[in-house]
Amino acid sequence: MDDPKPETTEPPLDAELARFEQLRASGQATPADFADVLHRLKTEIVHKSEQGRALRLAQEALRQHEDIANGLATPIVQIWDGVLTVPVMGSLSSERAEILMDRLLAEIVATRSRYALLDLTSVELIDTSTADHLVKIVRAIELLGARAVITGIRSAVAQTIVSIGVDLSQILTLRNLQQGLAACIRWMATDHGAADETV
């Protein structure tokens, strides 16, 4: 039984270029040698270009999937006329907080909402970075003329916030989402009453 012949593979392009350079230096390079190396160079350039394009497409697809995942992980729901709620889940990285802020502010403007409830019921742990991001989001909401309320802070999260020294004294916090919605409805009724009296 004959042994299988080893597969022939082309030498690496670097080796080909070195061989051609030796031939050229010795004056023995032929037009065929030059054409062969030129063909290999063109093939390699096309291959690298296709790899780069595929990598860019993959990176873009990954970014799109991350945006979709962030949107699904932090939905923005209009639970009442003029009232948005954001159920925050897990920790808020800088990137995720920025995406959330952009989406929430855009939604406040689009729906002309006057209140935004940031519900932390699903947040079991919080760190300084996450707390800082929440404060920034609240401040941005207020700059649009809307009112932000944080609801659903767990006891362990409350203890952590106190221990790390994050100041939430200027932010209204309520026990749960139901209380937050009730407060918003109460404020809206008060505002309507005051508007009626001025007419």
PDB file of C-alpha atoms in Angstrom, residues 120 123-132 153-168:
ATOM      1  CA  LEU A 120     -35.160  49.635  41.686  1.00  0.00           C
ATOM      2  CA  VAL A 123     -31.755  45.777  42.008  1.00  0.00           C
ATOM      3  CA  GLU A 124     -30.254  43.673  44.804  1.00  0.00           C
ATOM      4  CA  LEU A 125     -26.793  45.254  44.934  1.00  0.00           C
ATOM      5  CA  ILE A 126     -25.600  48.776  44.284  1.00  0.00           C
ATOM      6  CA  ASP A 127     -22.183  50.402  44.202  1.00  0.00           C
ATOM      7  CA  THR A 128     -20.947  53.980  44.107  1.00  0.00           C
ATOM      8  CA  SER A 129     -20.811  54.030  40.317  1.00  0.00           C
ATOM      9  CA  THR A 130     -24.399  52.806  39.925  1.00  0.00           C
ATOM     10  CA  ALA A 131     -25.671  55.291  42.510  1.00  0.00           C
ATOM     11  CA  ASP A 132     -23.841  58.137  40.775  1.00  0.00           C
ATOM     12  CA  ILE A 153     -35.248  50.531  47.080  1.00  0.00           C
ATOM     13  CA  ARG A 154     -34.552  47.335  49.021  1.00  0.00           C
ATOM     14  CA  SER A 155     -33.314  47.503  52.599  1.00  0.00           C
ATOM     15  CA  ALA A 156     -29.885  46.089  51.679  1.00  0.00           C
ATOM     16  CA  VAL A 157     -29.550  48.642  48.880  1.00  0.00           C
ATOM     17  CA  ALA A 158     -30.605  51.444  51.244  1.00  0.00           C
ATOM     18  CA  GLN A 159     -27.941  50.390  53.747  1.00  0.00           C
ATOM     19  CA  THR A 160     -25.310  50.322  51.008  1.00  0.00           C
ATOM     20  CA  ILE A 161     -26.284  53.782  49.762  1.00  0.00           C
ATOM     21  CA  VAL A 162     -25.910  55.163  53.287  1.00  0.00           C
ATOM     22  CA  SER A 163     -22.617  53.366  53.902  1.00  0.00           C
ATOM     23  CA  ILE A 164     -20.988  54.604  50.684  1.00  0.00           C
ATOM     24  CA  GLY A 165     -22.145  58.147  51.376  1.00  0.00           C
ATOM     25  CA  VAL A 166     -24.262  58.813  48.288  1.00  0.00           C
ATOM     26  CA  ASP A 167     -26.558  61.783  48.899  1.00  0.00           C
ATOM     27  CA  LEU A 168     -30.111  61.096  47.734  1.00  0.00           C
TER      28      LEU A 168
END
